[in-house]
Coordinates of C-alpha atoms and ligand atoms in Angstrom, one line a residue:
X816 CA 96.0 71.7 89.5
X817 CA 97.6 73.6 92.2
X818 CA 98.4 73.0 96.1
X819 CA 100.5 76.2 96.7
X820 CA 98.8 79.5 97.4
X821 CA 100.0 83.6 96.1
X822 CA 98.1 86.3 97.5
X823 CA 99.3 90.1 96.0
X824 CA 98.6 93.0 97.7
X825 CA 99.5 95.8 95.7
X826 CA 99.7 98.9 98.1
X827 CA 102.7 100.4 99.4
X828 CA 103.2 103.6 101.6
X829 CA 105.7 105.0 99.1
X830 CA 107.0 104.0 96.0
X831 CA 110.9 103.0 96.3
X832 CA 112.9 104.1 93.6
X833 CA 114.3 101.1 92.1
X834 CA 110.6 99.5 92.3
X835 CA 109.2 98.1 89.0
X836 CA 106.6 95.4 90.9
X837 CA 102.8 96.3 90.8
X838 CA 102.1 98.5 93.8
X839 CA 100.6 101.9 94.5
X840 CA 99.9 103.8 97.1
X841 CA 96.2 103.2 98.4
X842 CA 93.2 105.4 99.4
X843 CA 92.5 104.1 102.9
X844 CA 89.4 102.5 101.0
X845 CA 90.4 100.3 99.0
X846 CA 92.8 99.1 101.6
X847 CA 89.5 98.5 103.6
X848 CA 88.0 97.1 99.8
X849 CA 90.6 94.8 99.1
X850 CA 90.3 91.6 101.3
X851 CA 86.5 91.2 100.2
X852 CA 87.8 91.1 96.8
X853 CA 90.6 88.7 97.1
X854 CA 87.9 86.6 98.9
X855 CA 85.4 87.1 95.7
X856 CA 87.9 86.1 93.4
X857 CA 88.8 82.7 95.7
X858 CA 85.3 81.8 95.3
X859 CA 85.3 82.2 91.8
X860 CA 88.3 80.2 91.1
X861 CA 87.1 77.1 93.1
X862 CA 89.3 74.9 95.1
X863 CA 92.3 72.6 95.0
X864 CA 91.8 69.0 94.6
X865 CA 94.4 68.7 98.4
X866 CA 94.5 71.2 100.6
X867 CA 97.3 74.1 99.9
X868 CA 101.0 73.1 101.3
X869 CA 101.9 76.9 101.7
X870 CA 100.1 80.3 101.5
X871 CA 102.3 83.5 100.8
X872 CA 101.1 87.4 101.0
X873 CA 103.7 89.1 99.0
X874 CA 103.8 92.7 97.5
X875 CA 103.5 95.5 97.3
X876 CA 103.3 96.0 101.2
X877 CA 101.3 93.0 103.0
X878 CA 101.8 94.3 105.9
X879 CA 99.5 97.4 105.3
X880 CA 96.8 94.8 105.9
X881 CA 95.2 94.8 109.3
X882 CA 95.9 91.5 111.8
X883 CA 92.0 91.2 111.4
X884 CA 92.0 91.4 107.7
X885 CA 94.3 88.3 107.5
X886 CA 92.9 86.2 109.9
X887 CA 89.7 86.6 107.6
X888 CA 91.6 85.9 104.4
X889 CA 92.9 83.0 106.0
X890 CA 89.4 81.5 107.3
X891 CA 87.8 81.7 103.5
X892 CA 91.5 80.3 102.1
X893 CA 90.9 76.8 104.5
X894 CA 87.2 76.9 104.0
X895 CA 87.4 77.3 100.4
X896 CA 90.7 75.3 99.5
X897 CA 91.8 73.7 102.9
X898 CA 95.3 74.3 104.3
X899 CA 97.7 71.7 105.4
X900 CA 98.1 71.7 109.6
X901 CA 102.0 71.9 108.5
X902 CA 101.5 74.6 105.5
X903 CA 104.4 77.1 105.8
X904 CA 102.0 80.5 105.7
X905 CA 104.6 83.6 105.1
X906 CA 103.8 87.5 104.9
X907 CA 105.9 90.1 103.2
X908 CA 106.8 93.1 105.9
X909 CA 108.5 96.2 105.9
X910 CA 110.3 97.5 108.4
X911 CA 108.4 101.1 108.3
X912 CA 104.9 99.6 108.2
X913 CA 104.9 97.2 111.6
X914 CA 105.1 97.5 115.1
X915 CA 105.0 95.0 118.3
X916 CA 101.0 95.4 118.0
X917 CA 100.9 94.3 114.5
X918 CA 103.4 91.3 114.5
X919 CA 101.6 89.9 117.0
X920 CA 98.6 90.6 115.5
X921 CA 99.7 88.4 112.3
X922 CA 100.9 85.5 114.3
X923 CA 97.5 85.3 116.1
X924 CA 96.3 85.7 112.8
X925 CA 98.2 82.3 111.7
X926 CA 101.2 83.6 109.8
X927 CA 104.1 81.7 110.8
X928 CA 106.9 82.9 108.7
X929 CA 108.1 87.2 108.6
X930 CA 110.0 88.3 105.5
X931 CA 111.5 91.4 106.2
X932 CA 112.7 93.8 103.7
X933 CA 115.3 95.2 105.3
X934 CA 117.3 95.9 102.2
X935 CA 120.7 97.7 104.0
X936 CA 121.7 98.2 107.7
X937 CA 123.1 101.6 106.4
X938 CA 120.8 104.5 106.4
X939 CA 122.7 106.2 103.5
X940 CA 122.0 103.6 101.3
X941 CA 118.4 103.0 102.8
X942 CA 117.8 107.0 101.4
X943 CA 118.9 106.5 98.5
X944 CA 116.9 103.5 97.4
X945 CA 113.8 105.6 98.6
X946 CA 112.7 103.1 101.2
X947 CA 110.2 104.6 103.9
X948 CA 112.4 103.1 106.9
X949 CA 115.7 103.6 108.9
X950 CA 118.2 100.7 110.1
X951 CA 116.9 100.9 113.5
X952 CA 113.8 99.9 112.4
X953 CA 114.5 97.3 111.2
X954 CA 116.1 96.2 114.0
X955 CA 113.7 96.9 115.5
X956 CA 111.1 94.9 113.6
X957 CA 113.6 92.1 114.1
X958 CA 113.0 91.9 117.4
X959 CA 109.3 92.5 117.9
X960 CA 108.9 89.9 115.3
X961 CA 110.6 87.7 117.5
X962 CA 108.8 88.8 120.8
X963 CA 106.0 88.0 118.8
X964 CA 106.7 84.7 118.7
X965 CA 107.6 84.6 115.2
X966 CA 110.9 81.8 115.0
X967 CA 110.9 81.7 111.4
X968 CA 112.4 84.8 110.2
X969 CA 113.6 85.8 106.9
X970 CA 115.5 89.2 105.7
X971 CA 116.0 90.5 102.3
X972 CA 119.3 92.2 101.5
X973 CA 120.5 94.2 98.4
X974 CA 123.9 94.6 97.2
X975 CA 125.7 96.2 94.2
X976 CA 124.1 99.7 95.4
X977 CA 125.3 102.7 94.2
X978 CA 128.7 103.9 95.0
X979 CA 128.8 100.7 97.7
X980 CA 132.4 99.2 98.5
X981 CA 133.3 95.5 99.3
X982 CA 134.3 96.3 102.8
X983 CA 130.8 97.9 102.8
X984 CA 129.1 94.9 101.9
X985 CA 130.7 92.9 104.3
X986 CA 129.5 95.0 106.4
X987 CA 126.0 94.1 106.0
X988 CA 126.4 90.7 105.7
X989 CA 128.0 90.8 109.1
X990 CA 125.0 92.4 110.5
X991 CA 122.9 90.2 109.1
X992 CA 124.5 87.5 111.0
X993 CA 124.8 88.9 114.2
X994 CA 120.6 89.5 113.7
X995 CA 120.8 85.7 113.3
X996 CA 118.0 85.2 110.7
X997 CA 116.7 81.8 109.4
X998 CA 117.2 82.6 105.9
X999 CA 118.1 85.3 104.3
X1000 CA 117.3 86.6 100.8
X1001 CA 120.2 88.3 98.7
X1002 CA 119.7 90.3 95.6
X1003 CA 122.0 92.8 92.8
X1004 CA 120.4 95.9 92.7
X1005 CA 119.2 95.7 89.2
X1006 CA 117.9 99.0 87.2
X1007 CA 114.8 98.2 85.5
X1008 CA 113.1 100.5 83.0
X1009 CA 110.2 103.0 84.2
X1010 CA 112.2 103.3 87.5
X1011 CA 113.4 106.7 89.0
X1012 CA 116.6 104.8 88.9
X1013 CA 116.4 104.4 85.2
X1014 CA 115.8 108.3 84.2
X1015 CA 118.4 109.6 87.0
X1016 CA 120.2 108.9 90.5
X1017 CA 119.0 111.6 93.0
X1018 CA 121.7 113.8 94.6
X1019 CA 123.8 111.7 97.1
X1020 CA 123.8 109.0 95.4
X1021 CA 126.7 107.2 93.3
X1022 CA 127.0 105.1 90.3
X1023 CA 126.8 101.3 90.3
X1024 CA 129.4 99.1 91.2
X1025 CA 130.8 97.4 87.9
X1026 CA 130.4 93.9 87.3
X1027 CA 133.3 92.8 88.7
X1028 CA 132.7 94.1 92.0
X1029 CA 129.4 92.4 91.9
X1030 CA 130.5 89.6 91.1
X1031 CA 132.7 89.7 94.1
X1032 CA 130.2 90.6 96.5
X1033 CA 128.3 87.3 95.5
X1034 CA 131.2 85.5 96.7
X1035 CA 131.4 87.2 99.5
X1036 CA 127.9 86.3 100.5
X1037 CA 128.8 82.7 99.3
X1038 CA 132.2 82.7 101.7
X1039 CA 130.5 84.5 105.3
X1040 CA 127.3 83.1 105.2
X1041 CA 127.9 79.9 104.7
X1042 CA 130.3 80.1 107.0
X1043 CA 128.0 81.2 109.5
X1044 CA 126.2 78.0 109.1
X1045 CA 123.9 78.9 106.6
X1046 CA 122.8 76.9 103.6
X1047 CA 123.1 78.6 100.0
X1048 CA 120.3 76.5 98.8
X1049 CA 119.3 78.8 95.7
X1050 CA 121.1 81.5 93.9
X1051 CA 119.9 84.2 96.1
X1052 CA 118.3 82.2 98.7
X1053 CA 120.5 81.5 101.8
X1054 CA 118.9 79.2 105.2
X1055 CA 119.6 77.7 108.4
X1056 CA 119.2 73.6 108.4
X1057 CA 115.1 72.9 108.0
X1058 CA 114.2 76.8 107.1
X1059 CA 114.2 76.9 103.3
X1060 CA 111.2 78.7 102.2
X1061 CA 108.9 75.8 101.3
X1062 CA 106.8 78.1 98.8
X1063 CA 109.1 79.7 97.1
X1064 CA 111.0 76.2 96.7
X1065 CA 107.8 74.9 95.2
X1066 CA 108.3 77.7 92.5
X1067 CA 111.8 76.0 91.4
X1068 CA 109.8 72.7 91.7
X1069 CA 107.1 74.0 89.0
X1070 CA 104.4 73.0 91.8
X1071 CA 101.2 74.5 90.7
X1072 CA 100.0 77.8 92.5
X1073 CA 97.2 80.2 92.2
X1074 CA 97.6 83.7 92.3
X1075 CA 94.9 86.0 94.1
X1076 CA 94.5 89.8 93.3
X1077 CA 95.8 92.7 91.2
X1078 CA 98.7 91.4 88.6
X1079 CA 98.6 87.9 90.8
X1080 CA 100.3 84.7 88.4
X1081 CA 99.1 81.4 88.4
X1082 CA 100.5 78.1 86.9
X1083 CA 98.4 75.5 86.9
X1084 CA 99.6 71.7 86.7
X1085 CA 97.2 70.6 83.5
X1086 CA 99.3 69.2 80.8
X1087 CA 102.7 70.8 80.8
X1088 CA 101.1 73.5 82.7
X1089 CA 99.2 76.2 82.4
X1090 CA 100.7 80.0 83.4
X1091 CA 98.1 82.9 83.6
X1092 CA 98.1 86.4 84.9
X1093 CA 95.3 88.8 86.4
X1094 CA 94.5 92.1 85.2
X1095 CA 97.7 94.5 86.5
X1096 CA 95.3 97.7 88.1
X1097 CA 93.3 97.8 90.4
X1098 CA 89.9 98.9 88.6
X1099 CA 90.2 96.4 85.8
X1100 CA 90.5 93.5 88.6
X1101 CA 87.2 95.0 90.6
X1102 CA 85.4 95.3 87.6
X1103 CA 86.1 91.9 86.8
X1104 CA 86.0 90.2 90.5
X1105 CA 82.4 92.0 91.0
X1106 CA 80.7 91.3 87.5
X1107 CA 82.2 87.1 88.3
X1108 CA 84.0 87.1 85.1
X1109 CA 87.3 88.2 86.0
X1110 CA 89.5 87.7 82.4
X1111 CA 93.1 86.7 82.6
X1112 CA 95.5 87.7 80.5
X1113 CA 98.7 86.3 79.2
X1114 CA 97.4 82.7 79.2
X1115 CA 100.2 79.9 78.1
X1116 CA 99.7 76.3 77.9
X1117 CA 103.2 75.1 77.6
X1118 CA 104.3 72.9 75.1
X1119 CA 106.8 69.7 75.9
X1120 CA 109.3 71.7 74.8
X1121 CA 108.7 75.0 77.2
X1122 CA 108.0 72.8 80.0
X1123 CA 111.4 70.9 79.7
X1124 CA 113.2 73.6 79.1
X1125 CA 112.0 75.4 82.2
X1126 CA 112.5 72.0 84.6
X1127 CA 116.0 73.0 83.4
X1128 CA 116.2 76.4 84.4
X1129 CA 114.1 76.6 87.7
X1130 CA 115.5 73.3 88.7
X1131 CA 119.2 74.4 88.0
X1132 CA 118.8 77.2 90.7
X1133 CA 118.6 75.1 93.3
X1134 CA 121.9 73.5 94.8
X1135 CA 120.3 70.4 94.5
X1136 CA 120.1 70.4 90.7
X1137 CA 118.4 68.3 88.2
X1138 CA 118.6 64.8 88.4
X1139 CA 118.4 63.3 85.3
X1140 CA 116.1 59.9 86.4
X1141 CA 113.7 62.8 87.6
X1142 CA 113.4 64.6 84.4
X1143 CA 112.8 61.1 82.7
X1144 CA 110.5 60.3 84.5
X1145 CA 108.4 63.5 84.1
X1146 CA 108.5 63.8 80.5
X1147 CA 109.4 60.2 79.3
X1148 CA 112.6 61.4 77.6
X1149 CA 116.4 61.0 79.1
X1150 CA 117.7 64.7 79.7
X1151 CA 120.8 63.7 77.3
X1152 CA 118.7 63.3 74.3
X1153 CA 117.2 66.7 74.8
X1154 CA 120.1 68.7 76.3
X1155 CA 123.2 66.4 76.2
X1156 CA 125.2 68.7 73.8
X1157 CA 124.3 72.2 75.6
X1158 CA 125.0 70.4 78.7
X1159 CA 128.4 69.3 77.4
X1160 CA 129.2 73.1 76.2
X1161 CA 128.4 74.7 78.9
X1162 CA 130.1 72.1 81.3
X1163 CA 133.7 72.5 79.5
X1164 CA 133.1 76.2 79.9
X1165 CA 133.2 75.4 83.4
X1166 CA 129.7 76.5 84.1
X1167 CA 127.5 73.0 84.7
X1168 CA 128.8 70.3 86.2
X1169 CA 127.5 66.4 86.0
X1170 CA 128.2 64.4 89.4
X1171 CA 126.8 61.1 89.1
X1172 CA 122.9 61.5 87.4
X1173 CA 122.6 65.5 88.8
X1174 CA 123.0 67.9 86.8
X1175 CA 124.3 71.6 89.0
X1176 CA 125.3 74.7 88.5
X1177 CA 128.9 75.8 89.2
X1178 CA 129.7 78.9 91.7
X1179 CA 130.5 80.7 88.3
X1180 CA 127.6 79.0 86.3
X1181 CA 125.4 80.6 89.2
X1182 CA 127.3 84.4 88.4
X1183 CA 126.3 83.6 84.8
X1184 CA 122.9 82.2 85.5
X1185 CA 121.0 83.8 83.0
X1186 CA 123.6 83.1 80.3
X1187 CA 123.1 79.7 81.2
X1188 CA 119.3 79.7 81.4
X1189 CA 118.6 81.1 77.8
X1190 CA 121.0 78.4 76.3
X1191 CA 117.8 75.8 77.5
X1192 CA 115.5 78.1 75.5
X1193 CA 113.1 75.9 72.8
Ligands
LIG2047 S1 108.2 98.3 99.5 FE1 108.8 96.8 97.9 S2 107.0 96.7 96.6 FE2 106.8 98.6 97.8 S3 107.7 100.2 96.5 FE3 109.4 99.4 97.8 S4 110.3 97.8 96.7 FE4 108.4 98.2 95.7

């Protein structure tokens, strides 16, 4: 049913202002609460049928969890479901909320793999997005990680902030290469409603770049780091040889994961699959994880139809495409039968291309992604 891992720990020091995930700030005690409940609701759930090929703590802040805390988590996640001696086991930091102590804390613990929202190298920018740390930090995390013994790094960038330039963005992207990740994350600053961002900018900061400009940073991220040896592997996803992120390719590979904690997703392999959410606050999920029936919400068992149609979309973000033999032999059907003419529009608009039996996107077909994606839609 599953053989990849989620854990969400929904606690952050401070809430950035362009945030719309689940997090909150905590009372120390229900940072101290939280692990025995995640472990509650792993017992619940029951185990995998193989042991789990990848674990990942994302947030929210993970790394507001003690070294101690982990190590725990991860003692009841092998005991309870096993965990492969390969399994790629990654935890979400920021910048402001480690130290050398911690890190190596967390790789005693068993992580193996930092992500590190570092967001911008530019304090300006850094201020205005509300995050709780400076550039030097994160430079600083950069290396303690790696003292640490951490040699599988990943950083998150933004671009498209407000009032940011081209040459600024190069900018960045230079010093991200100079930090010599191995991958590196790289997302448009999107407005989402319920933001700060959405009701107003604070003072100091500018409006967005247009699309255009966006667009061109993309490239520009395309052109350097690949340039710099880097694989652009996924739309936003960028690695050295051998360091893609295993879980989050499992994601694009519609493996089946469980999701542990407040507003934690699952999909399930039964059928077409199975995708289920938990409760998204905190109370509601204790309530739930204490009485043993913990309700999810949101539960969709795909159709044929859905299920296709997102082998489409999550496989076309990958560089590596859809191959067409593999989608008949998942759902007994040749892709041109189902998709042929879409595919055939949205190739002439220059968007999709067909080379041999795979199916990618183009460099513009990636700009346009979403366009793309909804033309799959049952
Ligand atoms: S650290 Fe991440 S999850 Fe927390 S508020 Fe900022 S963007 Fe949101």
């Amino acid at each position: 049913m599953f053989n990849r891992l989620y854990v969400h720990i929904p606690f952050c020091i401070k809430k950035c202002r362009y945030c719309a995930f689940v997090s909150s700030t905590p009372k120390s005690e229900e940072l101290q609460e939280y692990p025995a409940l995640l472990i509650r609701e792993l017992q619940l759930r029951g185990s995998a049928a193989d042991p789990v090929a990848s674990v990942y703590f994302g947030g929210g802040t993970p790394s507001l969890l003690q070294p101690q805390q982990l190590a725990r988590l991860l003692e009841e996640i092998a005991a309870q479901t096993g965990i492969q001696a390969t399994a790629e086991i990654t935890l979400e930091a920021n910048p402001g909320s480690v130290d050398q102590i911690s890190l190596k804390g967390f790789r005693d613990a068993g992580i193996n793999r930092i992500s590190l929202g570092i967001q911008s190298f530019d304090d300006r920018f850094l201020e205005c997005l509300g995050r709780i740390h400076a550039a030097e930090q994160s430079r600083q995390a950069f290396r303690d990680a790696r003292e640490a013994g951490f040699n599988n790094v990943s950083i998150d960038l933004i671009h498209s902030l407000p009032g940011q330039s081209l040459l600024q963005w190069r900018s960045e992207l230079l010093h991200a290469i100079r930090l010599a990740p191995e991958h590196i994350s790289i997302y448009g600053l999107t407005v989402e409603e319920g933001t700060p961002f959405a009701l107003s900018y604070p003072a100091g900061c500018h409006e967005l770049p247009d699309d255009d400009l966006s667009a061109d940073m993309f490239e520009l991220a395309d052109e350097l780091l690949t340039a710099a040896g880097f694989e652009h592997y996924e739309i936003a996803n960028y690695a050295r040889p051998g360091y893609r992120s295993e879980h989050n390719s499992g994601y694009w590979k519609r493996d089946g994961y469980l999701g542990l904690g407040v507003a934690a997703h699952s999909f399930l392999r039964d059928g077409y699959g199975v995708r289920l959410s938990n409760p998204d606050n905190l109370e509601d999920y204790r309530r739930g994880v204490t009485s043993g029936r913990l309700e999810r919400s949101g539960e969709q068992r795909l159709t044929q139809g859905d299920a296709m149609a997102e082998y489409l979309f999550l496989g076309l973000r990958l560089a590596e495409g859809v191959s067409l033999p593999a989608f008949e032999g998942e759902f007994g059907r040749p892709l041109e039968s189902v998709y042929g003419s879409t595919a055939a529009d949205l190739a002439r608009c220059g968007l999709l291309v067909q080379n041999k039996s795979v199916l990618t996107l183009t460099r513009r077909g990636m700009l346009l992604s979403n366009q793309v994606f909804t033309r799959f839609l049952p």
